[in-house]
PDB file of C-alpha atoms in Angstrom:
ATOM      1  CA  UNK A   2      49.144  29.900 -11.794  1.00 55.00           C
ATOM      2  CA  UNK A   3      48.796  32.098 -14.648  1.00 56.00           C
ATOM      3  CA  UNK A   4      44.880  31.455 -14.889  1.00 63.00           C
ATOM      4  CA  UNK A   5      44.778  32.354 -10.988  1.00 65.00           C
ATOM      5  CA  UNK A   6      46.887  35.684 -11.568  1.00 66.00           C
ATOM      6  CA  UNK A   7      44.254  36.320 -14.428  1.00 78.00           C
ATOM      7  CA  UNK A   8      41.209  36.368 -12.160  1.00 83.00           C
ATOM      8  CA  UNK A   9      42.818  39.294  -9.722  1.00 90.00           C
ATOM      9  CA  UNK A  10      45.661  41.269  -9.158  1.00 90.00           C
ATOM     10  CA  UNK A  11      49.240  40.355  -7.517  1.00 91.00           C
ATOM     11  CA  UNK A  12      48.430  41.709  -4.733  1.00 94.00           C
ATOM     12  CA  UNK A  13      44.926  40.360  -4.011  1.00 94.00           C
ATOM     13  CA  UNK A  14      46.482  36.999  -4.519  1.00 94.00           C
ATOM     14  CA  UNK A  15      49.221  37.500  -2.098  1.00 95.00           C
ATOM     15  CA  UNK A  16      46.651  38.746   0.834  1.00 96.00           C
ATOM     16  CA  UNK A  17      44.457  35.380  -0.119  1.00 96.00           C
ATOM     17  CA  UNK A  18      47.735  33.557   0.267  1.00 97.00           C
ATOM     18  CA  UNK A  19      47.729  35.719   4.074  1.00 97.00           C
ATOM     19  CA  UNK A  20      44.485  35.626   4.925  1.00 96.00           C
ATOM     20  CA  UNK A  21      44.640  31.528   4.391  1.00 97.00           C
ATOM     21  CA  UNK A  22      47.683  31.677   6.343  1.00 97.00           C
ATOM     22  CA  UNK A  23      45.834  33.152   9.312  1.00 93.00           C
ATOM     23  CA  UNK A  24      42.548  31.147   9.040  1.00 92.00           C
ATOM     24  CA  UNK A  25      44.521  27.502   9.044  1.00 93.00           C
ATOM     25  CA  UNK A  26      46.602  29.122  11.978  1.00 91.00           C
ATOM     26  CA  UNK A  27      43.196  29.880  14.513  1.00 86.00           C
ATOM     27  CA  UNK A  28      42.132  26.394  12.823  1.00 85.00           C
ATOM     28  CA  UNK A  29      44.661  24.668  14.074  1.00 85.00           C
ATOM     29  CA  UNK A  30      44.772  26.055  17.391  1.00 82.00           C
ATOM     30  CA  UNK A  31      40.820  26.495  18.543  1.00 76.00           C
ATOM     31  CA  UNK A  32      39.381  23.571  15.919  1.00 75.00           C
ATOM     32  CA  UNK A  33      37.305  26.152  14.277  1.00 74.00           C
ATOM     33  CA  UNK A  34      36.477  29.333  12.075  1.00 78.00           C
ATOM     34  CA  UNK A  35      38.826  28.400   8.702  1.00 87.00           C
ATOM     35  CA  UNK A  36      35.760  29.027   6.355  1.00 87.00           C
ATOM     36  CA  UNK A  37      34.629  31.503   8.265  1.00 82.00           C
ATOM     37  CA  UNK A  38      38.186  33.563   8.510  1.00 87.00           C
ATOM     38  CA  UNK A  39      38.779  32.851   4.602  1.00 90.00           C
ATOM     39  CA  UNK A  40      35.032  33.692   3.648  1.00 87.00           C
ATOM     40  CA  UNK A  41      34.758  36.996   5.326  1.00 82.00           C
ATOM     41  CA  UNK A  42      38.384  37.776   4.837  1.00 88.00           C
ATOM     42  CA  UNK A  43      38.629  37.179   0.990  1.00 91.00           C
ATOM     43  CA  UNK A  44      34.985  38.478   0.184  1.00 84.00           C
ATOM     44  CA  UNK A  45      36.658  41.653   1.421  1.00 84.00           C
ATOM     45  CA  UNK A  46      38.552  42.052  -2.163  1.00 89.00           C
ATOM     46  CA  UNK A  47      36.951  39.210  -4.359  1.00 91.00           C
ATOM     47  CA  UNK A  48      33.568  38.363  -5.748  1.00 87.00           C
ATOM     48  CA  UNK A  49      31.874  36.442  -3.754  1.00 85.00           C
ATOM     49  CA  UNK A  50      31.928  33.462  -5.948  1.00 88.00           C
ATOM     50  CA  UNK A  51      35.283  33.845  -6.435  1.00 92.00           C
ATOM     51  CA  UNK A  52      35.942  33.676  -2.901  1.00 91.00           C
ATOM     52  CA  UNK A  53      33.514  30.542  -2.053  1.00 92.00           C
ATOM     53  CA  UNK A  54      35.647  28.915  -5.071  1.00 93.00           C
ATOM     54  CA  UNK A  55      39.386  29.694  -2.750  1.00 95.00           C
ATOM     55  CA  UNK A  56      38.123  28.322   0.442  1.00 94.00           C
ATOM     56  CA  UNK A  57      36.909  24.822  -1.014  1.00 94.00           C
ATOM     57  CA  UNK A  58      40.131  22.868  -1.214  1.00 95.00           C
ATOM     58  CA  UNK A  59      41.158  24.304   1.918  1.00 94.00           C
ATOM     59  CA  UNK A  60      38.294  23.393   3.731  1.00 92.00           C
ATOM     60  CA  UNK A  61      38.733  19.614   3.108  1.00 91.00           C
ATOM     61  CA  UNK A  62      42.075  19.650   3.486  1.00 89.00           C
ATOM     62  CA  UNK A  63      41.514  21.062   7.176  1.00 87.00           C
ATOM     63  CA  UNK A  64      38.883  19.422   8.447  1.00 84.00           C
ATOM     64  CA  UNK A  65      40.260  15.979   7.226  1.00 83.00           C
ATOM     65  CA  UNK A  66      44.040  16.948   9.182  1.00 82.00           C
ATOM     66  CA  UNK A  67      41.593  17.651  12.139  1.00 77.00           C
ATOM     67  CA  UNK A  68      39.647  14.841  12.204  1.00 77.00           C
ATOM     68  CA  UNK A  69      43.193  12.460  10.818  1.00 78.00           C
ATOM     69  CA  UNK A  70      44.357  13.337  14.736  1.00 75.00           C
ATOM     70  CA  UNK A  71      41.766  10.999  16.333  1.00 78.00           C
ATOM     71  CA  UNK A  72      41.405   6.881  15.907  1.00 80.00           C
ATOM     72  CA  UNK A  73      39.098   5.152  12.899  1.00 85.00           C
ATOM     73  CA  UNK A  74      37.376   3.429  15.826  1.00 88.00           C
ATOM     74  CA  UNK A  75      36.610   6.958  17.174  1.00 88.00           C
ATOM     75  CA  UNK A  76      35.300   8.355  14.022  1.00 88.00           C
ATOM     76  CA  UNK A  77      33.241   5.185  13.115  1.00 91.00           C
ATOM     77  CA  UNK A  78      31.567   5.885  16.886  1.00 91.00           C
ATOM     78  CA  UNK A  79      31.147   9.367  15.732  1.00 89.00           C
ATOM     79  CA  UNK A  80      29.162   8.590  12.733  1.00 91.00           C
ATOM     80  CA  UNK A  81      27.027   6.337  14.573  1.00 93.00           C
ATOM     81  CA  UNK A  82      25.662   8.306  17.054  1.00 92.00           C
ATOM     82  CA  UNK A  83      25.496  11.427  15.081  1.00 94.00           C
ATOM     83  CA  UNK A  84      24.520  10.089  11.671  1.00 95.00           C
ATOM     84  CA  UNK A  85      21.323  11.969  11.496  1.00 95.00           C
ATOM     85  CA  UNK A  86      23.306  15.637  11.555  1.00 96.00           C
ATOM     86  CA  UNK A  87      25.746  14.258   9.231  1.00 95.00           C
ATOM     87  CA  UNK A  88      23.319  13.018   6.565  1.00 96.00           C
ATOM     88  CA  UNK A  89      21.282  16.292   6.886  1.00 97.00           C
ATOM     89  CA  UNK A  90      23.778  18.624   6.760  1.00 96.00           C
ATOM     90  CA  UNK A  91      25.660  16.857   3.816  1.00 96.00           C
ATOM     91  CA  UNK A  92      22.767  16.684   1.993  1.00 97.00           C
ATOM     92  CA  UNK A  93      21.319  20.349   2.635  1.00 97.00           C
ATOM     93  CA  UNK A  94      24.917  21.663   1.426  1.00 96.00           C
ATOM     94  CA  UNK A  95      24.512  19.508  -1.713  1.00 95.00           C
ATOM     95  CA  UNK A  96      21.349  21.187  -2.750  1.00 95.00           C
ATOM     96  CA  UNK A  97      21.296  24.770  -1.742  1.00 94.00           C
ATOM     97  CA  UNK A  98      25.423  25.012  -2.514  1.00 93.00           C
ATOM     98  CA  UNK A  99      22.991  25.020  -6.142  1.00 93.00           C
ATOM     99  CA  UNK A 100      21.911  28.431  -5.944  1.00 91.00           C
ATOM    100  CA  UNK A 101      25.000  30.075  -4.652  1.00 88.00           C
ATOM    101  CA  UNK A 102      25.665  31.203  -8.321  1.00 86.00           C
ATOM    102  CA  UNK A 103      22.331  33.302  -9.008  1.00 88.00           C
ATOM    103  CA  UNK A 104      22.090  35.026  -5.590  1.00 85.00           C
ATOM    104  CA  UNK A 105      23.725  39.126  -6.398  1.00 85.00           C
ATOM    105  CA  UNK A 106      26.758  40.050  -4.829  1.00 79.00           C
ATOM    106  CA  UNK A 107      24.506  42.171  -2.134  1.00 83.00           C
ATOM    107  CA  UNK A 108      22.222  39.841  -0.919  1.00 86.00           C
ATOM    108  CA  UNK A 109      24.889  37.284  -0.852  1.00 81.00           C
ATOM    109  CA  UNK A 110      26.962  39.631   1.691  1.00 82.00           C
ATOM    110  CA  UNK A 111      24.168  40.068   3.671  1.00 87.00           C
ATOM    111  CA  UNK A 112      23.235  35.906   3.660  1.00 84.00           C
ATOM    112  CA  UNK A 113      26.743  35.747   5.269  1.00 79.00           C
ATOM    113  CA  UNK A 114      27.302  38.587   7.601  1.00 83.00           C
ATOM    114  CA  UNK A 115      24.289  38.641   9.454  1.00 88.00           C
ATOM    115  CA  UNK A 116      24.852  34.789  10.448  1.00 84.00           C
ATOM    116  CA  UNK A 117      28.296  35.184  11.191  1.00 80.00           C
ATOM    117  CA  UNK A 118      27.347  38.572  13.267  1.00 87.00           C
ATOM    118  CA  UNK A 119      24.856  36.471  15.280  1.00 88.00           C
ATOM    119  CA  UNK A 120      26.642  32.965  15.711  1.00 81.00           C
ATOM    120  CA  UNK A 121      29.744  35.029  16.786  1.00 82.00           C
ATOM    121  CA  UNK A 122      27.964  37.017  19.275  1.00 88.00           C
ATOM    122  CA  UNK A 123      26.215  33.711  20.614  1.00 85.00           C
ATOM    123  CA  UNK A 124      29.057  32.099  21.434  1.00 78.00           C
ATOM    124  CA  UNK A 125      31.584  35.630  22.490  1.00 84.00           C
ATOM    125  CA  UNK A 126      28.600  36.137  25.464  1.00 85.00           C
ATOM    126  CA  UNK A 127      28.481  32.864  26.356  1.00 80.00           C
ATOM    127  CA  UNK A 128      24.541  31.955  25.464  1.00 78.00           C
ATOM    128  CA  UNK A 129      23.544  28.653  26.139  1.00 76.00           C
ATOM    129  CA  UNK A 130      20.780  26.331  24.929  1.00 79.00           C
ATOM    130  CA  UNK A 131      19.723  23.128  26.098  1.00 84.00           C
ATOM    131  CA  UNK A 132      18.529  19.961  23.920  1.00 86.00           C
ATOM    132  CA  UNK A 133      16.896  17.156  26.406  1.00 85.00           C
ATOM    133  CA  UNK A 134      17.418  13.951  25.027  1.00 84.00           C
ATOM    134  CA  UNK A 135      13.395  13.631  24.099  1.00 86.00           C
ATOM    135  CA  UNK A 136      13.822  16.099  21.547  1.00 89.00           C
ATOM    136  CA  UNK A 137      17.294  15.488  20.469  1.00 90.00           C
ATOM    137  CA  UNK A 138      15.618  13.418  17.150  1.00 91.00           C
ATOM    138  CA  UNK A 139      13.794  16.601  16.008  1.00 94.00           C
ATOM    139  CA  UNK A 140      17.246  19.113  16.905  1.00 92.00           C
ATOM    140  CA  UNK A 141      19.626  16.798  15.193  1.00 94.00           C
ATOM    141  CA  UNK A 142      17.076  17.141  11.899  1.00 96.00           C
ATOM    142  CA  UNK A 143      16.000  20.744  12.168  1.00 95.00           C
ATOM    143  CA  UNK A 144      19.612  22.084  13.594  1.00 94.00           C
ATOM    144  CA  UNK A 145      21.856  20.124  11.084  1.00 95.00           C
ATOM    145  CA  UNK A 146      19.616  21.138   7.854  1.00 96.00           C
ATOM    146  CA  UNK A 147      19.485  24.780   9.460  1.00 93.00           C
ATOM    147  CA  UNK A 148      23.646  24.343   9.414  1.00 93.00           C
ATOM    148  CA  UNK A 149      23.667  22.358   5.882  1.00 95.00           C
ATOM    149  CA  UNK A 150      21.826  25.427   4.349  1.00 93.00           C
ATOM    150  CA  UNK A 151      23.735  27.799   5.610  1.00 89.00           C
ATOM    151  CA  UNK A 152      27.344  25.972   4.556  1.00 91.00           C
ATOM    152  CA  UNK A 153      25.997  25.440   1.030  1.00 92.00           C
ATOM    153  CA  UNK A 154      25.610  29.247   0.667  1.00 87.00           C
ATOM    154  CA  UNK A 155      28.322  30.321   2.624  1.00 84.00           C
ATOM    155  CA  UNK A 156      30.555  27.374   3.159  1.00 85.00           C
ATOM    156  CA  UNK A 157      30.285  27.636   6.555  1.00 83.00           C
ATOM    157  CA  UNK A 158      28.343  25.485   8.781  1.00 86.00           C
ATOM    158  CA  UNK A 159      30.595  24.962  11.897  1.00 81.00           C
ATOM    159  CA  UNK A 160      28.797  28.054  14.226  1.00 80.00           C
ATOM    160  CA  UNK A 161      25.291  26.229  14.261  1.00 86.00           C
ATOM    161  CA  UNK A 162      27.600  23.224  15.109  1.00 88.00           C
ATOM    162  CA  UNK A 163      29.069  24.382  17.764  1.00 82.00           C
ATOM    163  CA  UNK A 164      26.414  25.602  19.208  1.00 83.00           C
ATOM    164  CA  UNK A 165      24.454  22.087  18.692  1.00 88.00           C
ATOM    165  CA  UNK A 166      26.909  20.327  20.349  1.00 87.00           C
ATOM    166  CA  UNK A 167      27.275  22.694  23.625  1.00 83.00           C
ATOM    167  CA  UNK A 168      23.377  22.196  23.551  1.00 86.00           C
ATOM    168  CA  UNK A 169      23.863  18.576  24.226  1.00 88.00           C
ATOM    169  CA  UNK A 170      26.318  19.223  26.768  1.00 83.00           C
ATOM    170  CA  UNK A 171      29.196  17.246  24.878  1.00 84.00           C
ATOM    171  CA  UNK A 172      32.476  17.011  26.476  1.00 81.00           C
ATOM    172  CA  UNK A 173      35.275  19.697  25.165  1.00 73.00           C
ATOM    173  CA  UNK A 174      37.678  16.563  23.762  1.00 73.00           C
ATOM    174  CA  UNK A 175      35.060  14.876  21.946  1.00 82.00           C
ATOM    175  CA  UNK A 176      33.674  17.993  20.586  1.00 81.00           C
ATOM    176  CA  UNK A 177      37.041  18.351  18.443  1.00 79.00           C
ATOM    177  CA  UNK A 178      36.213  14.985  17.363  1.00 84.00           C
ATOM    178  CA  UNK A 179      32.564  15.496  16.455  1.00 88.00           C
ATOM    179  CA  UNK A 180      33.218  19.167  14.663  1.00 86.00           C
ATOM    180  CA  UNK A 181      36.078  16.947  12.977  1.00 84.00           C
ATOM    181  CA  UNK A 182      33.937  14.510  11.259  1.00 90.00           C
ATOM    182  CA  UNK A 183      31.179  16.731  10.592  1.00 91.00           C
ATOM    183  CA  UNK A 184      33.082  19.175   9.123  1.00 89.00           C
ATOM    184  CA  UNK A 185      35.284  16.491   7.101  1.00 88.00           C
ATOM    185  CA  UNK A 186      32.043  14.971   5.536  1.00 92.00           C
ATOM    186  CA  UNK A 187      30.603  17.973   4.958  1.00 93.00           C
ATOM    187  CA  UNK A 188      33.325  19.992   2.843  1.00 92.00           C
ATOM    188  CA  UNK A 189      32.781  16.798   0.908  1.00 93.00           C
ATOM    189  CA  UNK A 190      29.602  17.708   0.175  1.00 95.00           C
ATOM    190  CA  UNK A 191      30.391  20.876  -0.657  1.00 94.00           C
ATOM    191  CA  UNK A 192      33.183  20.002  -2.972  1.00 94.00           C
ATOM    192  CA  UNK A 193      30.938  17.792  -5.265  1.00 95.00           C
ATOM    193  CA  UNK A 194      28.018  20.800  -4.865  1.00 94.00           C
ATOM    194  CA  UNK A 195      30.636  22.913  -6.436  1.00 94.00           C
ATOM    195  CA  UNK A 196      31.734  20.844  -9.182  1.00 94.00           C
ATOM    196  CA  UNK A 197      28.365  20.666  -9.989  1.00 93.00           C
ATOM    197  CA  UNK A 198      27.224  24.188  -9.934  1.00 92.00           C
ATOM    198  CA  UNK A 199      30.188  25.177 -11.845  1.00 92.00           C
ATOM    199  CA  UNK A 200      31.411  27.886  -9.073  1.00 93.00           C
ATOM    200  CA  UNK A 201      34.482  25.139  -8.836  1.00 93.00           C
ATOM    201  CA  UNK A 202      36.048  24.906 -12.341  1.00 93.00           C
ATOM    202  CA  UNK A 203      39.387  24.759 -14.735  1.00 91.00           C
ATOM    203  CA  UNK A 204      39.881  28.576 -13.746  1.00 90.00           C
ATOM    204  CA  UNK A 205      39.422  28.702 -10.486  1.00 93.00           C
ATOM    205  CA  UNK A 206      40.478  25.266  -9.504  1.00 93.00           C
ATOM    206  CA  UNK A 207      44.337  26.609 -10.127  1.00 93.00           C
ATOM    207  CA  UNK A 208      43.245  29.428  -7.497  1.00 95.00           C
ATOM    208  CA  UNK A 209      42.063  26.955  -4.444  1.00 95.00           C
ATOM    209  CA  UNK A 210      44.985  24.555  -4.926  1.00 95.00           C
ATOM    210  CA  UNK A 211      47.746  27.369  -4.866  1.00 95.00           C
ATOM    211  CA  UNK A 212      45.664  28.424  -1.028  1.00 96.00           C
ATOM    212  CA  UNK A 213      46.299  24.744   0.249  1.00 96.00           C
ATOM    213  CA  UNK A 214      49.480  25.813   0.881  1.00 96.00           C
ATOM    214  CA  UNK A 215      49.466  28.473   3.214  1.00 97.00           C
ATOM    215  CA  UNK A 216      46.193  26.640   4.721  1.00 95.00           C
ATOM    216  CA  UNK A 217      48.620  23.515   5.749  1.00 94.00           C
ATOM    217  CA  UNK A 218      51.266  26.001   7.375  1.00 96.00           C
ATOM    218  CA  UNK A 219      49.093  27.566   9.317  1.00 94.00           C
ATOM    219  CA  UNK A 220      47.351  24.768  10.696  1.00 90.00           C
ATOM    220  CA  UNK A 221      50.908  23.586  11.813  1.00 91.00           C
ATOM    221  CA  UNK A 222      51.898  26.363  13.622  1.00 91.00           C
ATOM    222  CA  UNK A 223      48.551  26.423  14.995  1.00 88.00           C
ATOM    223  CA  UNK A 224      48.655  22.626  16.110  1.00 84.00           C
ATOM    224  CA  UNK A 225      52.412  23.893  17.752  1.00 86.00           C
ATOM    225  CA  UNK A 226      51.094  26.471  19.352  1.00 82.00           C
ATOM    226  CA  UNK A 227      47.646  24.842  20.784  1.00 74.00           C
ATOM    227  CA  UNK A 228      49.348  23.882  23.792  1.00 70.00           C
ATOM    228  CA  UNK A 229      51.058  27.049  24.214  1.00 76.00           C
ATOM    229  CA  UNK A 230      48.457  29.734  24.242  1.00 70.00           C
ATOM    230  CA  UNK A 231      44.837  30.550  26.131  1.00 75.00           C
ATOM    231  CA  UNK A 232      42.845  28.818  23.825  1.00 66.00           C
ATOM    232  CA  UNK A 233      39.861  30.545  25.297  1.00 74.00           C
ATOM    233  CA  UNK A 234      41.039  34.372  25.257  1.00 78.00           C
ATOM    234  CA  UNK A 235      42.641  33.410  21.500  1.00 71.00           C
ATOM    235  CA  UNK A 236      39.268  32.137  20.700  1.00 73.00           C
ATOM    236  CA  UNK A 237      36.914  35.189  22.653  1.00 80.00           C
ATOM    237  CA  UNK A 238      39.232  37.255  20.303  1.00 78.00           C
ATOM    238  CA  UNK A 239      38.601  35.021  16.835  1.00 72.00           C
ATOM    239  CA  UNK A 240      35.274  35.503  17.354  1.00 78.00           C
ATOM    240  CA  UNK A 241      35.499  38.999  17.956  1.00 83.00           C
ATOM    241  CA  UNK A 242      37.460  39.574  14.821  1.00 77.00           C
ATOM    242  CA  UNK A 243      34.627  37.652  13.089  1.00 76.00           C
ATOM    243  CA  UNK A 244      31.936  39.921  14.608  1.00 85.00           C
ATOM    244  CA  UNK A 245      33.837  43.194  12.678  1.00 82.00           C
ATOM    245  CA  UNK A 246      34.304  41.349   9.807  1.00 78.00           C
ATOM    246  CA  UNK A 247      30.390  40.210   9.799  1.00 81.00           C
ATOM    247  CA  UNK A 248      29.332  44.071  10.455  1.00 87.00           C
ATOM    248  CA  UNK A 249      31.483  44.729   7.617  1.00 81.00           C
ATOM    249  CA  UNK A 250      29.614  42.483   5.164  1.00 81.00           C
ATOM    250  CA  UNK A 251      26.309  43.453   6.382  1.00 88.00           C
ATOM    251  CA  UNK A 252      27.523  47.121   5.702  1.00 87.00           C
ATOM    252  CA  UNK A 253      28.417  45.902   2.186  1.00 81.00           C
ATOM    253  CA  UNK A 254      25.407  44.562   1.401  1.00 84.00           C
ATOM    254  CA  UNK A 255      23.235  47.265   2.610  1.00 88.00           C
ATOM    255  CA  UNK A 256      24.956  49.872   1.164  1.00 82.00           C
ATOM    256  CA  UNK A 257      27.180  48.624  -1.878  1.00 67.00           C
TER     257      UNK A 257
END
C-alpha cells in the first residue's frame, strides 16, 4: 500500500478506488465496458501507463466472474466455434500490448478516445452490420486482430466484440457467454503482455490488487441489480457517458 500511495496522491487513489467501483457495477449489470469505464476514467488523473497498469487485475478478475456464471460444457462449445477470434485476439494483445510503453502520453489519448468515441456512437445509434456465413472465416481473422490490437494498447477490446457478434446475429444470452470467454482469455493475454513489457511490475502490482476490491463489489451489486433495472436505457446511458469521456481524451491529446 505504501508503494501505491507513492505513485499518486490520497485522493487520486481514493477516486481509482470509485471509479473501479462504478465500472464493476455497469459490468455486472450490462456484461460490458469495465476497461473501458476504468481506462477513460483513471487516464483522467493518471499517466496513462499508470492507468493501463490499475485496470489489469481487475479485468481478469471480471471477465472470469462473468464467464464463472455459465457451464464448462458451455464454455468448451464457446471455444470451439469461436476459436479463430480467440486465438487472434489473444495473440494480437500479446504483441502490440509491447509497445504500449514508448507511445507519448498524447498520442496514446488520442489511440483511445477516438475508438471509444466511435465504437460508442456505433452501438448508442443502433448501426448494424451484417457478416454472411461465406465470409465469416475472413471477419473472425480481420475483426478479432482489429479488436486484439486495439486491447493491447488500450486494454480494451470488448466494443469491436460486440459489434462482431451482433454482426453474426448471435442471440442476446449467448452473447454474455461469448463476450465472457473472449474477454476471460483475453485479459490473460494481456496480463502476461504486461509482465512482459514491464508496464505491470513490483510498484504498480500493489496498485491493481488494492482496485480488485472495489471491482468485486461493484460487480455484485451490479449482478443484484441486473434484474432490477432497464438494462437497455442503463446501457444507452453507459455508452453515452463513454462518448464524453472519449471526446475528453481526444481533447487531451490534441491539445495537452
Amino acid at each position: 500500500m505504501e508503494d501505491t500511495l507513492n505513485l499518486m496522491p490520497l485522493w487520486a487513489f481514493v477516486a481509482a478506488l470509485a471509479v473501479t467501483f462504478l465500472a464493476g457495477f455497469v459490468k455486472g449489470a450490462v456484461g460490458f465496458a469495465l476497461p473501458l469505464i476504468m481506462i477513460s476514467g483513471l487516464s483522467l488523473f493518471l499517466e496513462p501507463q499508470l492507468a493501463i497498469a490499475g485496470i489489469l487485475l481487475p479485468v481478469v478478475l471480471s471477465n472470469f466472474l462473468q464467464a464463472g456464471r455459465f457451464g464448462l460444457t458451455q464454455i468448451r462449445a464457446v471455444v470451439i466455434e469461436y476459436w479463430r477470434y480467440i486465438l487472434i485476439v489473444c495473440i494480437m494483445i500479446l504483441f502490440v500490448s509491447q509497445f504500449v510503453t514508448v507511445i507519448p502520453a498524447q498520442v496514446f489519448y488520442l489511440i483511445l478516445g477516438v475508438p471509444v468515441v466511435i465504437l460508442s456512437l456505433i452501438q448508442l445509434f443502433g448501426v448494424r452490420f451484417h457478416v454472411p456465413p461465406a465470409r465469416r472465416r475472413i471477419a473472425e481473422w480481420g475483426i478479432g486482430a482489429f479488436a486484439g490490437g486495439l486491447g493491447g494498447l488500450t486494454g480494451t477490446w470488448g466494443p469491436p466484440t460486440v459489434l462482431y457478434l451482433i454482426a453474426l446475429e448471435t442471440p442476446k444470452a449467448k452473447q454474455m457467454l461469448v463476450q465472457g470467454v473472449v474477454y476471460g482469455l483475453g485479459s490473460v493475454s494481456l496480463l502476461i503482455g504486461h509482465l512482459q513489457s514491464g508496464v505491470l511490475n513490483t510498484v504498480t502490482a500493489p496498485f491493481s490488487a488494492a482496485l480488485l476490491i472495489p471491482a468485486f463489489l461493484g460487480m455484485q451489486v451490479g449482478f443484484w441489480l441486473s434484474d432490477r433495472l432497464d438494462a437497455e436505457v442503463f446501457r444507452k446511458i453507459t455508452l453515452i457517458v463513454l462518448v464524453v469521456a472519449g471526446a475528453n481524451l481526444v481533447r487531451r491529446g490534441l491539445l495537452g
